[in-house]
XYZ file of C-alpha atoms in Angstrom:
250
model
C 70.290 -48.990 17.199
C 72.652 -51.280 19.160
C 73.437 -52.973 15.855
C 74.551 -49.623 14.349
C 76.670 -48.767 17.430
C 78.304 -52.198 17.270
C 79.038 -51.658 13.573
C 80.577 -48.233 14.281
C 83.018 -49.854 16.716
C 83.977 -52.614 14.281
C 87.084 -51.795 12.180
C 86.067 -54.418 9.583
C 82.782 -52.546 9.078
C 84.680 -49.304 8.340
C 86.907 -51.111 5.823
C 83.769 -52.561 4.183
C 82.181 -49.082 4.133
C 85.190 -47.389 2.494
C 85.565 -50.217 -0.061
C 81.867 -50.089 -0.871
C 81.833 -46.271 -1.204
C 84.717 -46.513 -3.710
C 82.885 -49.278 -5.624
C 79.612 -47.314 -5.662
C 81.358 -44.106 -6.817
C 83.061 -46.040 -9.645
C 79.730 -47.631 -10.668
C 78.180 -44.149 -10.466
C 80.643 -42.796 -13.067
C 78.915 -44.803 -15.831
C 75.566 -43.406 -14.706
C 76.992 -39.873 -14.569
C 78.526 -39.930 -18.078
C 75.122 -40.968 -19.460
C 73.289 -38.238 -17.506
C 75.846 -35.612 -18.662
C 75.547 -36.492 -22.352
C 71.757 -36.618 -22.230
C 71.257 -33.367 -20.288
C 73.734 -31.469 -22.509
C 71.201 -31.878 -25.345
C 68.579 -29.937 -23.387
C 68.225 -26.126 -23.529
C 70.848 -24.590 -21.138
C 68.249 -23.382 -18.609
C 66.937 -26.934 -18.028
C 70.253 -28.785 -17.759
C 71.102 -28.339 -14.081
C 67.559 -29.175 -13.014
C 67.496 -32.311 -15.218
C 70.820 -33.489 -13.739
C 69.543 -32.974 -10.194
C 66.314 -34.836 -10.939
C 68.236 -37.636 -12.691
C 70.653 -38.090 -9.794
C 67.845 -37.680 -7.225
C 65.974 -40.491 -8.988
C 69.151 -42.622 -8.886
C 69.260 -42.152 -5.085
C 65.547 -42.904 -4.634
C 65.869 -46.050 -6.753
C 68.957 -47.331 -4.955
C 67.418 -46.728 -1.507
C 64.114 -48.235 -2.706
C 65.950 -51.329 -3.925
C 67.816 -51.568 -0.593
C 64.416 -51.632 1.121
C 63.498 -54.723 -0.891
C 66.826 -56.458 -0.345
C 65.335 -59.935 0.145
C 63.640 -59.582 -3.243
C 66.792 -58.169 -4.873
C 68.796 -61.240 -3.813
C 66.155 -63.420 -5.538
C 66.758 -61.488 -8.783
C 69.914 -63.551 -9.275
C 68.082 -66.931 -9.316
C 67.635 -68.277 -12.870
C 64.163 -67.878 -14.385
C 64.724 -69.852 -17.601
C 67.577 -71.561 -19.409
C 68.881 -70.868 -22.924
C 72.197 -71.655 -24.660
C 73.182 -73.682 -21.591
C 72.971 -70.602 -19.342
C 70.300 -69.925 -16.706
C 68.983 -66.380 -17.172
C 67.885 -64.499 -14.042
C 65.925 -61.233 -13.841
C 69.212 -59.456 -13.096
C 70.697 -60.878 -16.320
C 67.692 -59.738 -18.346
C 67.789 -56.227 -16.802
C 71.527 -55.963 -17.589
C 71.062 -57.193 -21.180
C 68.162 -54.772 -21.788
C 70.145 -51.872 -20.262
C 73.245 -52.826 -22.255
C 71.295 -52.960 -25.527
C 69.708 -49.587 -24.760
C 73.138 -48.057 -24.007
C 74.722 -49.453 -27.180
C 71.744 -48.234 -29.272
C 71.770 -44.780 -27.644
C 75.559 -44.348 -27.941
C 75.545 -45.528 -31.597
C 72.763 -43.053 -32.420
C 74.612 -40.177 -30.710
C 77.897 -41.070 -32.454
C 76.004 -41.114 -35.774
C 74.648 -37.594 -35.047
C 78.143 -36.335 -34.201
C 79.872 -37.954 -37.176
C 77.268 -37.159 -39.839
C 76.247 -33.488 -39.566
C 74.528 -33.656 -42.989
C 71.870 -35.982 -41.583
C 69.593 -33.069 -40.582
C 66.296 -34.865 -41.070
C 67.164 -37.484 -38.457
C 68.743 -34.788 -36.312
C 65.564 -32.714 -36.350
C 63.507 -35.662 -35.141
C 66.206 -37.066 -32.854
C 67.018 -33.586 -31.555
C 63.371 -32.826 -30.866
C 62.915 -36.132 -29.029
C 66.136 -35.981 -27.054
C 65.801 -32.351 -26.087
C 62.377 -32.664 -24.466
C 62.741 -32.580 -20.722
C 60.381 -35.503 -20.086
C 62.113 -37.749 -22.650
C 65.531 -37.029 -21.134
C 64.251 -37.791 -17.609
C 62.545 -40.966 -18.882
C 65.777 -42.242 -20.429
C 67.797 -41.302 -17.337
C 65.219 -43.111 -15.175
C 65.542 -46.269 -17.295
C 69.332 -46.313 -17.030
C 69.227 -45.344 -13.333
C 67.243 -48.550 -12.777
C 69.807 -50.710 -14.604
C 72.795 -49.129 -12.826
C 70.959 -49.232 -9.471
C 70.243 -52.966 -9.732
C 73.902 -53.524 -10.654
C 75.161 -51.342 -7.806
C 72.865 -52.835 -5.126
C 73.663 -56.437 -6.124
C 77.364 -55.486 -5.916
C 76.723 -54.014 -2.449
C 74.896 -57.154 -1.279
C 77.823 -59.236 -2.493
C 80.278 -57.155 -0.465
C 78.629 -56.728 2.938
C 75.659 -58.254 4.786
C 75.032 -55.053 6.796
C 72.207 -52.835 5.530
C 73.362 -49.614 7.349
C 76.749 -49.853 5.574
C 75.019 -50.210 2.189
C 72.724 -47.241 2.870
C 75.627 -44.946 3.911
C 77.755 -46.046 0.919
C 74.894 -45.432 -1.539
C 74.064 -41.994 -0.083
C 77.745 -40.896 -0.101
C 78.251 -42.152 -3.688
C 75.157 -40.291 -4.920
C 76.298 -37.089 -3.127
C 79.627 -37.398 -4.998
C 77.631 -37.775 -8.245
C 75.667 -34.609 -7.408
C 78.857 -32.619 -6.802
C 80.585 -33.947 -9.930
C 77.586 -33.668 -12.306
C 77.849 -30.023 -13.393
C 81.668 -29.824 -13.695
C 81.712 -33.095 -15.675
C 78.871 -32.053 -18.009
C 80.451 -28.617 -18.605
C 83.840 -30.213 -19.294
C 82.258 -32.631 -21.796
C 80.470 -29.744 -23.514
C 83.570 -27.502 -23.753
C 85.675 -30.278 -25.273
C 83.798 -31.803 -28.224
C 86.324 -34.642 -28.655
C 85.553 -35.736 -25.091
C 81.920 -36.310 -26.175
C 83.094 -38.978 -28.626
C 85.257 -40.572 -25.949
C 82.359 -40.554 -23.457
C 80.050 -42.122 -26.073
C 82.678 -44.788 -26.768
C 82.790 -45.462 -22.998
C 79.002 -45.855 -22.976
C 79.237 -48.371 -25.845
C 81.887 -50.315 -23.962
C 79.831 -50.239 -20.735
C 76.750 -51.357 -22.709
C 78.682 -54.249 -24.254
C 80.005 -55.220 -20.801
C 76.461 -55.211 -19.367
C 75.261 -57.479 -22.212
C 78.220 -59.840 -21.647
C 77.524 -59.945 -17.880
C 73.860 -60.704 -18.584
C 74.893 -63.535 -20.908
C 76.959 -65.069 -18.117
C 80.450 -63.946 -19.188
C 82.140 -62.274 -16.259
C 84.135 -59.267 -17.451
C 86.473 -58.062 -14.656
C 85.566 -54.377 -14.094
C 89.252 -53.562 -13.568
C 89.999 -54.212 -17.259
C 87.141 -51.987 -18.393
C 88.128 -49.085 -16.139
C 91.834 -49.482 -16.998
C 90.947 -49.168 -20.711
C 88.777 -46.111 -19.959
C 91.527 -44.487 -17.855
C 94.141 -45.146 -20.579
C 92.017 -43.636 -23.367
C 91.119 -40.669 -21.136
C 94.838 -40.088 -20.504
C 95.574 -40.181 -24.262
C 92.740 -37.660 -24.801
C 94.156 -35.351 -22.088
C 97.581 -35.483 -23.802
C 95.890 -34.641 -27.128
C 94.139 -31.667 -25.526
C 97.385 -30.408 -23.994
C 99.208 -30.677 -27.326
C 96.310 -28.906 -29.144
C 96.437 -26.033 -26.645
C 100.213 -25.793 -27.015
C 99.870 -25.608 -30.828
C 97.165 -22.929 -30.539
C 99.377 -20.880 -28.202
C 102.277 -21.237 -30.586
C 100.082 -20.068 -33.488
C 98.806 -17.150 -31.407
C 102.374 -16.143 -30.517
C 103.427 -16.418 -34.190
C 100.572 -14.104 -35.276
C 101.628 -11.504 -32.706
């Protein structure tokens, strides 16, 4: 308890907390885009519940991982060496998660681009739209993003209370943003393609990180922000054209 009081009086601890909350929220965006795309394939009555369960599981996993912090730190020690690089459990988790993301995003892009492919869609649709399958996939990715986010937290501050508060705040932000984000993605079909492209990029980044190539996150998020801005401009110009057409018909 004294430790927490001492931390509350330490300005450096507050700076660490704010920085970490921002980092965790940013890392949560990747998680949230995936949850939104996956839950939008479910029947409308199950979507909100699936998002809540998915984000609840993300919180449970992150807090669970914080409880095993000594073990988490060991995840970064190399287990075996290949191609001159020592692979740790963290690397293997990131590579597996990255491959899963790239596969999932490619499959979804294929569904969106090729509407004639009904046979695959029937099977893929049936699999993706079952509640348990969606939760299972969210759970898998929650684990990958949670390991990434907790190792980031450990790298930024040695204080467990700060990590716990940052994780809880970031997940609360995810909960608040989940429905608006998912609805926005659903209302604007072109955004789906952009979000899937983001997932492919995030997947590729995770694979690269696992292979030992450090990709500065700033570059990735700058590219995402730029393409999102271009998409917003496209949407604005489409709306303007539609209005103009509507006015011309009147």
